[in-house]
XYZ file of C-alpha atoms in Angstrom:
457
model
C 0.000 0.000 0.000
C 1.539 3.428 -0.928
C 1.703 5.917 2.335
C 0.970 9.452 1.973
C 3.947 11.431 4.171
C 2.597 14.970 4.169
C 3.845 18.239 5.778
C 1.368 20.726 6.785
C 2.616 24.489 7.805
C 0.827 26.451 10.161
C -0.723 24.456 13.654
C -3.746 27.105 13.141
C -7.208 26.086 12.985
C -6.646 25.712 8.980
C -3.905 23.294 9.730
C -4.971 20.976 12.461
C -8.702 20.709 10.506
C -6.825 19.697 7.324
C -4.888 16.793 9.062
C -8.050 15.803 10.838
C -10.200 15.559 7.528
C -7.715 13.483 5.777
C -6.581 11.435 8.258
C -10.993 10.763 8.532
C -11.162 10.844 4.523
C -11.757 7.370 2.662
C -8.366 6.466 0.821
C -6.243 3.962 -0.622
C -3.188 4.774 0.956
C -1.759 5.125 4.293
C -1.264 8.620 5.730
C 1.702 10.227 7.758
C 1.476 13.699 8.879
C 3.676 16.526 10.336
C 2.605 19.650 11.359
C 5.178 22.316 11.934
C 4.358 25.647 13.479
C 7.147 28.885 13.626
C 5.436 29.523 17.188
C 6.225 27.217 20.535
C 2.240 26.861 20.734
C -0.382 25.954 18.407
C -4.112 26.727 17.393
C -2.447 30.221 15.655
C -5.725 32.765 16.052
C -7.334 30.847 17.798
C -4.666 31.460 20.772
C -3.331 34.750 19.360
C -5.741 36.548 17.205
C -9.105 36.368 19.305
C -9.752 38.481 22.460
C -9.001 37.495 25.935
C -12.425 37.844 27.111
C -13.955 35.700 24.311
C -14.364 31.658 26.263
C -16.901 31.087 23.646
C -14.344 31.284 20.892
C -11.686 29.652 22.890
C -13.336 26.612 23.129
C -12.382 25.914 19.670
C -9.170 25.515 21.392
C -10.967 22.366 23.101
C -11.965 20.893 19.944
C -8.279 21.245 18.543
C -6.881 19.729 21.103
C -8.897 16.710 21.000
C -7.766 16.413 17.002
C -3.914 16.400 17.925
C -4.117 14.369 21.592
C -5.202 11.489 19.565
C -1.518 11.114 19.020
C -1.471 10.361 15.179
C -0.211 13.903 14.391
C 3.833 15.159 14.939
C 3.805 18.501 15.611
C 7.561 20.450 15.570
C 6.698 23.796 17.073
C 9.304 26.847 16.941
C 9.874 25.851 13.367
C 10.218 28.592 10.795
C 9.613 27.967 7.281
C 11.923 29.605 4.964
C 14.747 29.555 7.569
C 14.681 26.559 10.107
C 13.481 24.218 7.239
C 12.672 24.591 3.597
C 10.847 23.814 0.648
C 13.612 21.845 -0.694
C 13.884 20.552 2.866
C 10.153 19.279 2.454
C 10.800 17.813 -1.142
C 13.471 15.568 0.146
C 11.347 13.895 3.197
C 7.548 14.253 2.025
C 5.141 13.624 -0.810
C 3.372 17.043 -0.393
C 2.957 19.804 1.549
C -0.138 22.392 2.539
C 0.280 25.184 3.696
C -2.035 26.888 6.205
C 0.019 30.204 7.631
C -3.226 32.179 7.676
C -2.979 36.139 7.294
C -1.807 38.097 10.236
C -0.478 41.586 8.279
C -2.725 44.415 8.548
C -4.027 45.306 5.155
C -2.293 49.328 4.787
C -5.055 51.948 4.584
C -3.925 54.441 1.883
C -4.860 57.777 3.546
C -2.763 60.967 3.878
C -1.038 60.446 7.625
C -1.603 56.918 7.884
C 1.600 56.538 8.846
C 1.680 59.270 12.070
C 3.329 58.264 15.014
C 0.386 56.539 16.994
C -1.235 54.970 14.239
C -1.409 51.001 14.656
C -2.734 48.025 12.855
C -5.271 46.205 15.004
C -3.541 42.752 14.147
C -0.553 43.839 15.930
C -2.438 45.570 18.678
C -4.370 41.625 19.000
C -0.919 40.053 19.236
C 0.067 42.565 22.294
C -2.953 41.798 23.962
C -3.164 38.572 23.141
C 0.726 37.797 24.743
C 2.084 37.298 21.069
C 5.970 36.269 21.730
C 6.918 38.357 18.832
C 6.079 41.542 19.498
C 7.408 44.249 21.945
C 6.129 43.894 25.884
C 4.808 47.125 26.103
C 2.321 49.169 24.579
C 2.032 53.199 24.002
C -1.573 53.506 25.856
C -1.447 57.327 26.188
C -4.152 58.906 24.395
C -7.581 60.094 26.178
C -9.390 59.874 22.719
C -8.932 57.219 20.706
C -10.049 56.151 16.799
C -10.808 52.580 15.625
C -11.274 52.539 11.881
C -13.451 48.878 10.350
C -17.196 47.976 11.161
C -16.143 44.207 11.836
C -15.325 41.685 14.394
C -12.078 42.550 14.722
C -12.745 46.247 14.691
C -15.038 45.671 18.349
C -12.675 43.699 20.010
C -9.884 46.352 19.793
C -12.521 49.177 20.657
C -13.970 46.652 23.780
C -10.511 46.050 24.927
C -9.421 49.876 24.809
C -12.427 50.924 26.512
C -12.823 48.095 28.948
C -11.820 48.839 32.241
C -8.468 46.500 33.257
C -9.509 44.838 36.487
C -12.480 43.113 34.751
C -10.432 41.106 32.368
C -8.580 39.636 35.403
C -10.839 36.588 35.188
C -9.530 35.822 31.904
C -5.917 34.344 30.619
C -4.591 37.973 29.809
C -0.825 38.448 30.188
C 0.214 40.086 33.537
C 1.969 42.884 31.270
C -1.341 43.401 29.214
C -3.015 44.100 32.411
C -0.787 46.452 33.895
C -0.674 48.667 30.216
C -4.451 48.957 30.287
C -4.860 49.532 33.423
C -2.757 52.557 33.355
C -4.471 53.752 30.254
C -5.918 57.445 30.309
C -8.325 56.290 27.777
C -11.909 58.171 27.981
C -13.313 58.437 24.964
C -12.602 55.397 21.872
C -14.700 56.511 18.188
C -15.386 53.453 15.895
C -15.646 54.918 12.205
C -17.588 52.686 9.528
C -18.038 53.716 5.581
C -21.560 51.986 5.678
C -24.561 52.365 7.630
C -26.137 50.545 10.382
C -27.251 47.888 8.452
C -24.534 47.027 6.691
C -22.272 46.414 9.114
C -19.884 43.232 9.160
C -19.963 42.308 12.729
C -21.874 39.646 14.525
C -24.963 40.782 17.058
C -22.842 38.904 19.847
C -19.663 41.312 19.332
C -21.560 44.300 19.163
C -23.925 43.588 22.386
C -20.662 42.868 24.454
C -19.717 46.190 23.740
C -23.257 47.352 25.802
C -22.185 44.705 28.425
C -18.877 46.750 29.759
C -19.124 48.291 33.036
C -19.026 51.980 33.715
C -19.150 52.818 29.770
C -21.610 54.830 28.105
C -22.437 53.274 24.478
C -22.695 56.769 22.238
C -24.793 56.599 18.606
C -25.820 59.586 16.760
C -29.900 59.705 15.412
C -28.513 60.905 12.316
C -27.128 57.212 11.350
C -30.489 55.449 11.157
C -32.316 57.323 8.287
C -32.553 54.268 6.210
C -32.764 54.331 2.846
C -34.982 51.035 1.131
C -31.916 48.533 0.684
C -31.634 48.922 4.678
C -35.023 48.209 5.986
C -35.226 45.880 3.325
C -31.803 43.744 4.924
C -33.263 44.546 8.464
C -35.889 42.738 7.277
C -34.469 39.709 5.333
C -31.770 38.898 7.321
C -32.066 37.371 11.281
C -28.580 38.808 11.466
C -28.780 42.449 10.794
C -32.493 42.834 12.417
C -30.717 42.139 16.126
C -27.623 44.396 15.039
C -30.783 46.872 14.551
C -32.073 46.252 17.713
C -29.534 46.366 19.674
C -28.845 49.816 17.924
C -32.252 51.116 18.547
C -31.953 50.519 22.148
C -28.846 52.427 22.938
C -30.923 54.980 20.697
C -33.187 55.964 24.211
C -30.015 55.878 26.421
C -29.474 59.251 27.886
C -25.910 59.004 26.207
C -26.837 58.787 22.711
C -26.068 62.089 20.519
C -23.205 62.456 22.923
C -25.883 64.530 25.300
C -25.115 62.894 28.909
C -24.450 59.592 30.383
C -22.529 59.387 33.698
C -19.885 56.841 33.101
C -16.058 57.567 32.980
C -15.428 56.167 29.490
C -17.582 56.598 26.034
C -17.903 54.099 23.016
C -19.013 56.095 20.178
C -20.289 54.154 16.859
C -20.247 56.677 13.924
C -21.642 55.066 10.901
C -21.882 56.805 7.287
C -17.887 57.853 8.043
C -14.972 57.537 5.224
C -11.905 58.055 6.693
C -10.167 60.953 4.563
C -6.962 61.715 6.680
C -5.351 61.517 9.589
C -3.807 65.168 10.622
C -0.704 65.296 12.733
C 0.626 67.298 14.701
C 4.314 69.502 15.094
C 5.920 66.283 16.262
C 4.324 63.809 13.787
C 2.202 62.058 16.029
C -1.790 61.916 15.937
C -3.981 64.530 16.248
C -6.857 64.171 14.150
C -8.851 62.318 11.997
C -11.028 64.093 9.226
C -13.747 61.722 7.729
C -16.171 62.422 5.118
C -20.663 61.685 5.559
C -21.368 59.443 3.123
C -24.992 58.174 1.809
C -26.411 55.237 0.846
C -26.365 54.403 -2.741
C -30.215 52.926 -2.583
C -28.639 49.645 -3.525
C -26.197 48.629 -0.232
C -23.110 50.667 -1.135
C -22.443 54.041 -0.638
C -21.805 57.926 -2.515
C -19.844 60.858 -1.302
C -21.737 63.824 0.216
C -18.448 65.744 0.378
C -19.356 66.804 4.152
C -15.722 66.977 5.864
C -15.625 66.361 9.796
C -12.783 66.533 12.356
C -12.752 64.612 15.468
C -9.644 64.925 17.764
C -7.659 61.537 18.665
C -4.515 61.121 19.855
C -3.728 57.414 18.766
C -5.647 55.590 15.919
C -6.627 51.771 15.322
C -6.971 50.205 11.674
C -8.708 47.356 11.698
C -9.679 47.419 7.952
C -8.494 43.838 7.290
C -5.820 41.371 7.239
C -3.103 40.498 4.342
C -1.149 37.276 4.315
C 2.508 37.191 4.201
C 4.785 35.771 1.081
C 6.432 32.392 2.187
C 10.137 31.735 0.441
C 10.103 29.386 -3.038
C 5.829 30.002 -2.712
C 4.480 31.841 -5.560
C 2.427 34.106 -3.637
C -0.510 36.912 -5.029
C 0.717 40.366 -3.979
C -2.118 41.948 -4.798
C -4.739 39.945 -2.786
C -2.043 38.327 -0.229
C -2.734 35.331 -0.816
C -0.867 31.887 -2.197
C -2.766 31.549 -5.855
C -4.548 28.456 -6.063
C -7.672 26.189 -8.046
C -9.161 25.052 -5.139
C -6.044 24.610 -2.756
C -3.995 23.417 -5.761
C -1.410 26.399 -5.965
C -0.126 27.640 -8.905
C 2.658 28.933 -10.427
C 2.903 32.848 -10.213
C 3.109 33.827 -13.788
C 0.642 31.245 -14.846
C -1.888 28.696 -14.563
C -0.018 25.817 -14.062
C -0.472 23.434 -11.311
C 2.834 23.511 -8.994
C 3.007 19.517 -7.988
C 2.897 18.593 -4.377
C 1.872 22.200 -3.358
C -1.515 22.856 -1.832
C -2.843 25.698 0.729
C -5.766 25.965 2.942
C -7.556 28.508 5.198
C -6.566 32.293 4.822
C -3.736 31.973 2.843
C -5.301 30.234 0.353
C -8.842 32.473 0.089
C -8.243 35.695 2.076
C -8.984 36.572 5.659
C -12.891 36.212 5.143
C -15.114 33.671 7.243
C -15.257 32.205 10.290
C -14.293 28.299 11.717
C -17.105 26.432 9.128
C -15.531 28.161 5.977
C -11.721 27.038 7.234
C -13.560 23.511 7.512
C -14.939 23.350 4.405
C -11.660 25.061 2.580
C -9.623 21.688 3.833
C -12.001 19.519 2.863
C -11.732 21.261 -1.141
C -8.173 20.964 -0.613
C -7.419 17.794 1.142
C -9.653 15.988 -1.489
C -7.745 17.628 -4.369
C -4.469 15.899 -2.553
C -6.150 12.499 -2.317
C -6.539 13.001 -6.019
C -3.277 13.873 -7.468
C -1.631 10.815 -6.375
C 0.253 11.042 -9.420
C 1.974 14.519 -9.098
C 3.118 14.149 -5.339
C 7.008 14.226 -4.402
C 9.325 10.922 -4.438
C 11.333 12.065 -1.520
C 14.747 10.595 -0.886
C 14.195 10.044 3.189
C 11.045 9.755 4.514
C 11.808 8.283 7.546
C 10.208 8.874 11.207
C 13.397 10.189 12.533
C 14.486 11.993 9.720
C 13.027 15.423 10.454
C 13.867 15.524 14.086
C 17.625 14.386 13.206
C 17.695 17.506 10.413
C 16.080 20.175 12.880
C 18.907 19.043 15.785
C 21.380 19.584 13.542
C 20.752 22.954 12.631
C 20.376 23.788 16.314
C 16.238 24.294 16.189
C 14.893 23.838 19.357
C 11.658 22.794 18.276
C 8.947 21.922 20.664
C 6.420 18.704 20.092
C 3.154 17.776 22.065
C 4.618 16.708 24.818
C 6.327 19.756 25.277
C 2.823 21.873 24.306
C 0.930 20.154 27.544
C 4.292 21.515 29.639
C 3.409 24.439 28.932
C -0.566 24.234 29.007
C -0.486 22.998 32.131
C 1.998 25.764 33.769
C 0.339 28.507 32.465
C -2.818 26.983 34.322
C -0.941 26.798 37.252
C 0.043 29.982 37.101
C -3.855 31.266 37.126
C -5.001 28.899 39.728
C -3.967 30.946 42.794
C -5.268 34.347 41.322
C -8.790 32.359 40.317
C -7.508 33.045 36.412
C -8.272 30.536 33.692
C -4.695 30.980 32.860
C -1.800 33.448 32.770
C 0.222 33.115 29.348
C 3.997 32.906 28.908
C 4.959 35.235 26.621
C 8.777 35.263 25.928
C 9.641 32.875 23.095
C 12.640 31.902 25.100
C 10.747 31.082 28.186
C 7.828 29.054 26.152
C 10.623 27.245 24.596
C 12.378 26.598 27.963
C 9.054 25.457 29.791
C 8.233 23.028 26.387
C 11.086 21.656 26.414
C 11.627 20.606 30.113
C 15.063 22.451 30.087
């Protein structure tokens, strides 16, 4: 019987959910899988891209853990692709590889003085709060009046976690450093901008009635939003979705906060809606001052038309959560444009063509964008996984596809990789490390440390 040795890249959701569909797929061949992840931990978002406060979403966590404990599945953690081990690397001990790196780039917003000292991308504001090993401890909270630019899911967890008041995210896993940053934040007053209207917004009801849930914050929406044009009452209608969104709206509507007239809390969550970014002013010393936005109108068909109406609100940091972009991987052709790998279906192909590169398959993010939640990453492995199962004839002969073959490579670069074993190490301290503070958990967040812990050292 021929065996299947396969290398998957990325211990995301993407990743994990494409080894567990083919190792459950019908097949004539015997199947060998190794999953290597450039972070000591897996699950990817799912650990570093989704709010502290959000158990719900965690639990996927729970449900990926289950897939690799079954013990059928290597996994060589604080393994970098492109520099730790290769695609030549992967030619020479597998049949094929898919790769499932996800997007975690902010997508650039292309806006005079989007680039003023104090302007962020949400996705690396997520990793800080989120205990990301990669990116700097600290974080610049210094601004009484914030801006978050994006009407999505991401867009309300960075505007929930800036206005959120510090000690009531004790409860949940965030980083002892996280903590101590927001709770020293002078933040009052955090403005979430959207092109669209009310009804057209790109968040989930759950996200956006959290944000009403936060203690000792007034929720702030303007009457002048919700004079809907046909194509909105018409999706407030149709869809389950956006009626709640519009209820939840309405209801903040007869708050004594809403036009900005009173409200007695110390922080404000303003939604403007019907707001295009224009530019963001700055000031003598570069940093944020301002951001101008321009009233827009619906279009009478969902989209939207210039009114030419200029505003000015005063900030003195700014949020862009307009989007992910997925990062180029080395010897991967790799779209530019859209940030994605280009593919038929998971099958990449090559860059300046349409040809089918053998033995080279994505999944996930990288492979369609940063759109859709857990079901779509599902049903993106299964397109791409049965594709593989297919082109039995185009995988890789490789010259040494044996067991110990990968581990014996990595040790002789020097990698100190981490494995399962070494993942439930650190699980299980970080747990203890919450238990006497009544915390689910409190992350590690040096590399070095998560390495150290993983690897018994």
């Amino acid at each position: 019987m021929t065996k299947l040795n396969l290398a998957i890249v990325g211990a995301g959701p993407a990743g994990i959910y494409a080894a567990d569909i083919l190792l459950k797929t019908e097949r004539p061949f015997e199947v060998s899988i190794d999953l290597f992840e450039q972070l000591p931990a897996p699950y990817g978002l799912v650990r570093y891209g989704v709010a502290p406060d959000h158990p719900r979403i965690k639990g996927v966590i729970n449900a990926l853990r289950d897939v690799l404990d079954r013990g059928d599945i290597r996994i060589f953690g604080n393994v970098r692709f492109g520099e730790d081990i290769t695609l030549d690397d992967l030619k020479k001990h597998y049949n094929a590889v898919i790769f499932a790196t996800g997007a975690v780039r902010d997508t650039k917003l292309d806006i005079p003085g989007a680039d003023a000292e104090g302007s962020f991308g949400a996705a690396d504001f997520v990793s800080w709060f989120d205990g990301h090993p990669d990116v700097p401890r600290e974080w610049p909270l210094d601004s009484e009046s914030v801006a978050v630019l994006g009407n999505g899911n991401v867009a309300l967890d960075v505007a929930r976690m800036l206005a959120k008041h510090a000690e009531d995210l004790l409860p949940t896993e965030i980083p002892d450093n996280v903590h101590a940053g927001l709770a020293a934040s002078p933040v009052t007053d955090v403005h979430i901008f959207g092109r669209r209207g009310p009804a057209q917004v790109k968040f989930t009801p759950l996200e956006l009635r959290e944000l009403g849930d936060l203690r000792d914050v007034d929720m702030v929406v303007y009457d002048e939003d919700f004079d809907y044009d046909e194509a909105s009452l018409n999706a407030i209608a149709s869809n389950k979705q956006v009626k709640v969104i519009d209820r939840v709206l309405q209801s903040w509507r007869q708050l004594p906060s809403a036009n900005n007239a009173g409200g007695t809390a110390s922080r404000r969550l303003h939604l403007h809606f019907w707001a295009k970014p224009v530019e963001i002013k700055k000031d003598a010393e570069g940093k944020v001052a301002a951001i101008v936005y321009e009233r827009t109108r619906p279009d009478g068909s969902g989209g939207i038309v210039s009114t030419g109406e200029l505003r000015e609100v005063a900030i003195g940091q700014l949020y862009r959560a307009v989007g992910y972009f997925g990062s180029p991987l080395k010897d991967v052709p790799f779209d530019k444009r859209h940030g994605v790998i280009p593919n038929h279906e998971g099958q990449v192909l090559a860059k300046d063509s349409n040809e089918r590169v053998p033995g080279v398959y994505a999944t996930g993010w990288i492979k369609r964008g940063p759109v859709g939640l857990i079901g779509h990453t599902k049903s993106d492995a299964m397109e791409t996984v049965q594709h593989l199962v297919n082109d039995q004839g185009s995988w890789w002969h490789p010259e040494n596809s044996a067991e110990e073959a990968i581990p014996a490579l990595l040790a002789e670069r020097g990698v100190k990789w981490t494995d399962l074993d070494g993942w439930h190490r650190l699980d299980q301290h970080e747990l203890a490390l919450g238990e006497p503070h009544e915390r689910v958990r409190i992350k590690v967040v040096p590399r070095d440390e998560m390495v150290r812990i993983s690897r018994g050292e």
